[in-house]
C-alpha positions as a Python dict, from the first residue, in 0.01 Angstrom:
ca = {
    (1, 'G'): (0, 0, 0),
    (2, 'I'): (-83, 19, 376),
    (3, 'G'): (-429, 144, 422),
    (4, 'F'): (-651, 167, 709),
    (5, 'A'): (-840, -170, 609),
    (6, 'N'): (-518, -372, 602),
    (7, 'I'): (-423, -214, 928),
    (8, 'L'): (-741, -306, 1081),
    (9, 'R'): (-672, -670, 959),
    (10, 'N'): (-341, -677, 1126),
    (11, 'I'): (-496, -556, 1448),
    (12, 'L'): (-737, -839, 1465),
    (13, 'R'): (-457, -1065, 1449),
    (14, 'Q'): (-351, -944, 1761),
    (15, 'D'): (-682, -1060, 1938),
    (16, 'P'): (-791, -730, 2129),
    (17, 'D'): (-1107, -716, 2323),
    (18, 'I'): (-1213, -370, 2228),
    (19, 'I'): (-1124, -189, 1883),
    (20, 'M'): (-1189, 173, 1806),
    (21, 'V'): (-1225, 220, 1440),
    (22, 'G'): (-1178, 630, 1373),
    (23, 'E'): (-1440, 632, 1115),
    (24, 'L'): (-1624, 390, 886),
    (25, 'R'): (-1560, 584, 553),
    (26, 'D'): (-1554, 312, 290),
    (27, 'Y'): (-1675, -54, 233),
    (28, 'D'): (-1341, -207, 312),
    (29, 'T'): (-1290, -43, 647),
    (30, 'A'): (-1677, -119, 725),
    (31, 'E'): (-1624, -474, 629),
    (32, 'N'): (-1336, -530, 858),
    (33, 'A'): (-1513, -352, 1147),
    (34, 'V'): (-1816, -590, 1079),
    (35, 'Q'): (-1592, -888, 1079),
    (36, 'A'): (-1426, -815, 1396),
    (37, 'A'): (-1770, -761, 1551),
    (38, 'L'): (-1884, -1102, 1419),
    (39, 'T'): (-1595, -1273, 1584),
    (40, 'G'): (-1696, -1140, 1944),
    (41, 'H'): (-1497, -806, 1952),
    (42, 'L'): (-1644, -494, 2074),
    (43, 'V'): (-1597, -228, 1798),
    (44, 'L'): (-1671, 124, 1843),
    (45, 'S'): (-1657, 356, 1563),
    (46, 'T'): (-1785, 700, 1417),
    (47, 'L'): (-2002, 777, 1114),
    (48, 'H'): (-2073, 1136, 977),
    (49, 'T'): (-2446, 1194, 986),
    (50, 'N'): (-2701, 1415, 1101),
    (51, 'D'): (-2854, 1223, 1380),
    (52, 'A'): (-2857, 867, 1517),
    (53, 'P'): (-3120, 732, 1281),
    (54, 'S'): (-2944, 849, 979),
    (55, 'S'): (-2633, 614, 1091),
    (56, 'I'): (-2843, 304, 1013),
    (57, 'I'): (-2909, 418, 645),
    (58, 'R'): (-2551, 523, 628),
    (59, 'M'): (-2433, 178, 697),
    (60, 'L'): (-2631, 37, 443),
    (61, 'D'): (-2519, 301, 187),
    (62, 'I'): (-2166, 230, 261),
    (63, 'G'): (-2243, -144, 129),
    (64, 'I'): (-2284, -331, 453),
    (65, 'P'): (-2556, -558, 402),
    (66, 'Y'): (-2859, -524, 615),
    (67, 'F'): (-2859, -874, 780),
    (68, 'L'): (-2487, -786, 885),
    (69, 'V'): (-2611, -458, 1031),
    (70, 'Q'): (-2884, -655, 1220),
    (71, 'S'): (-2640, -870, 1360),
    (72, 'V'): (-2347, -650, 1497),
    (73, 'L'): (-2530, -309, 1567),
    (74, 'R'): (-2611, -253, 1921),
    (75, 'G'): (-2667, 108, 1974),
    (76, 'I'): (-2590, 463, 1819),
    (77, 'I'): (-2484, 780, 1994),
    (78, 'S'): (-2503, 1100, 1816),
    (79, 'Q'): (-2348, 1401, 1945),
    (80, 'R'): (-2290, 1784, 1900),
    (81, 'L'): (-2101, 2038, 2103),
    (82, 'V'): (-2284, 2375, 2214),
    (83, 'R'): (-2108, 2655, 2377),
    (84, 'K'): (-2183, 2725, 2731),
    (85, 'I'): (-2275, 3038, 2898),
    (86, 'C'): (-1998, 3230, 3061),
    (87, 'P'): (-2040, 3168, 3435),
    (88, 'K'): (-1872, 3504, 3548),
    (89, 'C'): (-2124, 3720, 3328),
    (90, 'I'): (-2454, 3499, 3329),
    (91, 'E'): (-2771, 3685, 3334),
    (92, 'T'): (-3136, 3566, 3334),
    (93, 'Y'): (-3418, 3702, 3116),
    (94, 'V'): (-3790, 3595, 3041),
    (95, 'V'): (-3906, 3497, 2710),
    (96, 'D'): (-4271, 3380, 2623),
    (97, 'S'): (-4303, 3023, 2556),
    (98, 'K'): (-4505, 3112, 2235),
    (99, 'E'): (-4181, 3293, 2095),
    (100, 'L'): (-3996, 2970, 2162),
    (101, 'Q'): (-4262, 2771, 1974),
    (102, 'Q'): (-4236, 2999, 1675),
    (103, 'M'): (-3861, 2927, 1664),
    (104, 'G'): (-3932, 2542, 1655),
    (105, 'L'): (-3840, 2506, 1986),
    (106, 'E'): (-4110, 2275, 2195),
    (107, 'V'): (-4143, 2372, 2571),
    (108, 'S'): (-4400, 2256, 2802),
    (109, 'G'): (-4597, 2546, 2991),
    (110, 'A'): (-4737, 2861, 2902),
    (111, 'G'): (-4641, 3209, 2969),
    (112, 'G'): (-4309, 3342, 3069),
    (113, 'I'): (-3985, 3114, 3068),
    (114, 'T'): (-3677, 3214, 3248),
    (115, 'L'): (-3362, 3147, 3038),
    (116, 'S'): (-2988, 3246, 3059),
    (117, 'R'): (-2743, 3432, 2867),
    (118, 'G'): (-2406, 3581, 2865),
    (119, 'A'): (-2360, 3959, 2887),
    (120, 'G'): (-1997, 3940, 2773),
    (121, 'C'): (-1711, 4012, 3002),
    (122, 'L'): (-1323, 4014, 2996),
    (123, 'H'): (-1344, 3635, 3124),
    (124, 'C'): (-1518, 3510, 2792),
    (125, 'R'): (-1356, 3828, 2585),
    (126, 'G'): (-1711, 3966, 2519),
    (127, 'T'): (-1868, 3657, 2383),
    (128, 'G'): (-2090, 3555, 2649),
    (129, 'Y'): (-1974, 3194, 2634),
    (130, 'Y'): (-1693, 3005, 2800),
    (131, 'G'): (-1644, 2640, 2728),
    (132, 'R'): (-1840, 2382, 2551),
    (133, 'T'): (-2067, 2084, 2647),
    (134, 'A'): (-2220, 1791, 2442),
    (135, 'V'): (-2576, 1713, 2372),
    (136, 'F'): (-2662, 1350, 2283),
    (137, 'E'): (-2901, 1142, 2098),
    (138, 'V'): (-2894, 764, 2205),
    (139, 'L'): (-3048, 490, 1992),
    (140, 'P'): (-3052, 140, 2114),
    (141, 'Y'): (-3072, -92, 1842),
    (142, 'S'): (-3392, -288, 1963),
    (143, 'K'): (-3545, -604, 1795),
    (144, 'H'): (-3800, -357, 1630),
    (145, 'M'): (-3511, -144, 1460),
    (146, 'Q'): (-3374, -495, 1357),
    (147, 'K'): (-3672, -569, 1175),
    (148, 'L'): (-3704, -221, 1009),
    (149, 'T'): (-3331, -258, 892),
    (150, 'Q'): (-3393, -403, 541),
    (151, 'K'): (-3253, -313, 178),
    (152, 'E'): (-3522, -76, 117),
    (153, 'T'): (-3530, 90, 484),
    (154, 'S'): (-3636, 433, 495),
    (155, 'L'): (-3503, 721, 715),
    (156, 'T'): (-3867, 821, 796),
    (157, 'A'): (-3966, 485, 932),
    (158, 'I'): (-3647, 450, 1137),
    (159, 'R'): (-3721, 809, 1279),
    (160, 'E'): (-4092, 704, 1356),
    (161, 'Q'): (-3991, 386, 1540),
    (162, 'A'): (-3712, 569, 1721),
    (163, 'K'): (-3996, 816, 1855),
    (164, 'Q'): (-4234, 544, 1940),
    (165, 'E'): (-3921, 400, 2143),
    (166, 'K'): (-3890, 756, 2343),
    (167, 'M'): (-3565, 826, 2183),
    (168, 'V'): (-3434, 1177, 2343),
    (169, 'T'): (-3333, 1385, 2040),
    (170, 'L'): (-3031, 1622, 1990),
    (171, 'R'): (-3297, 1898, 1987),
    (172, 'E'): (-3482, 1760, 2317),
    (173, 'N'): (-3153, 1721, 2491),
    (174, 'A'): (-3033, 2065, 2382),
    (175, 'I'): (-3360, 2216, 2513),
    (176, 'K'): (-3308, 2063, 2854),
    (177, 'K'): (-2976, 2237, 2878),
    (178, 'L'): (-3121, 2556, 2749),
    (179, 'L'): (-3392, 2534, 3060),
    (180, 'N'): (-3114, 2442, 3299),
    (181, 'G'): (-2926, 2770, 3215),
    (182, 'I'): (-2653, 2593, 3046),
    (183, 'T'): (-2662, 2735, 2693),
    (184, 'T'): (-2855, 2981, 2486),
    (185, 'I'): (-3134, 2957, 2237),
    (186, 'E'): (-2919, 3067, 1964),
    (187, 'E'): (-2694, 2762, 2026),
    (188, 'V'): (-2980, 2518, 2036),
    (189, 'L'): (-3071, 2639, 1708),
    (190, 'R'): (-2750, 2649, 1556),
    (191, 'V'): (-2654, 2300, 1649),
    (192, 'T'): (-2982, 2144, 1607),
    (193, 'W'): (-3101, 2322, 1270),
    (194, 'G'): (-3325, 2084, 1083),
    (195, 'Q'): (-3380, 1865, 1385),
    (196, 'G'): (-3749, 2005, 1458),
    (197, 'D'): (-3925, 1717, 1264),
    (198, 'I'): (-3774, 1409, 1413),
}
């Protein structure tokens, strides 16, 4: 039958400059995407993982040999959507920085921190939120990351290297949006649950 991998092979015959592959779900699709990248095409795709460092492990788990991952990977962007505070009913309040730290949210400074939330109005239908914005985690695939990408690569080692390279995590980016009055504590915790230890 006509599968996604077959379609991708046919697209390659058209000699495109850039290829967008919806998702790397299986070995056949991943293999074709890697072959396209090896022949000089820019290939963009998605993987379902919890964060950027996990994407390297996921590619290896799909069955892509580590030396091919080293050859074709250039960078990884992980993203999540957070709800934005409604601009019509936004209000500020003060929370103690220790309280935020108890929730696992690391913020600089001591004492009270001014945050925002939506009170709820007709515009947002009483939710306090209106619209969404993305929080990002960008992991450039450096020479050090290439050296770490081996058969027995551990996620912990990749995360540690990402930390050393000053990668801004999803949680750190979400906290920035929290402190800028774009989203709420609840949204930060919702989209970055389990991300506090990276």
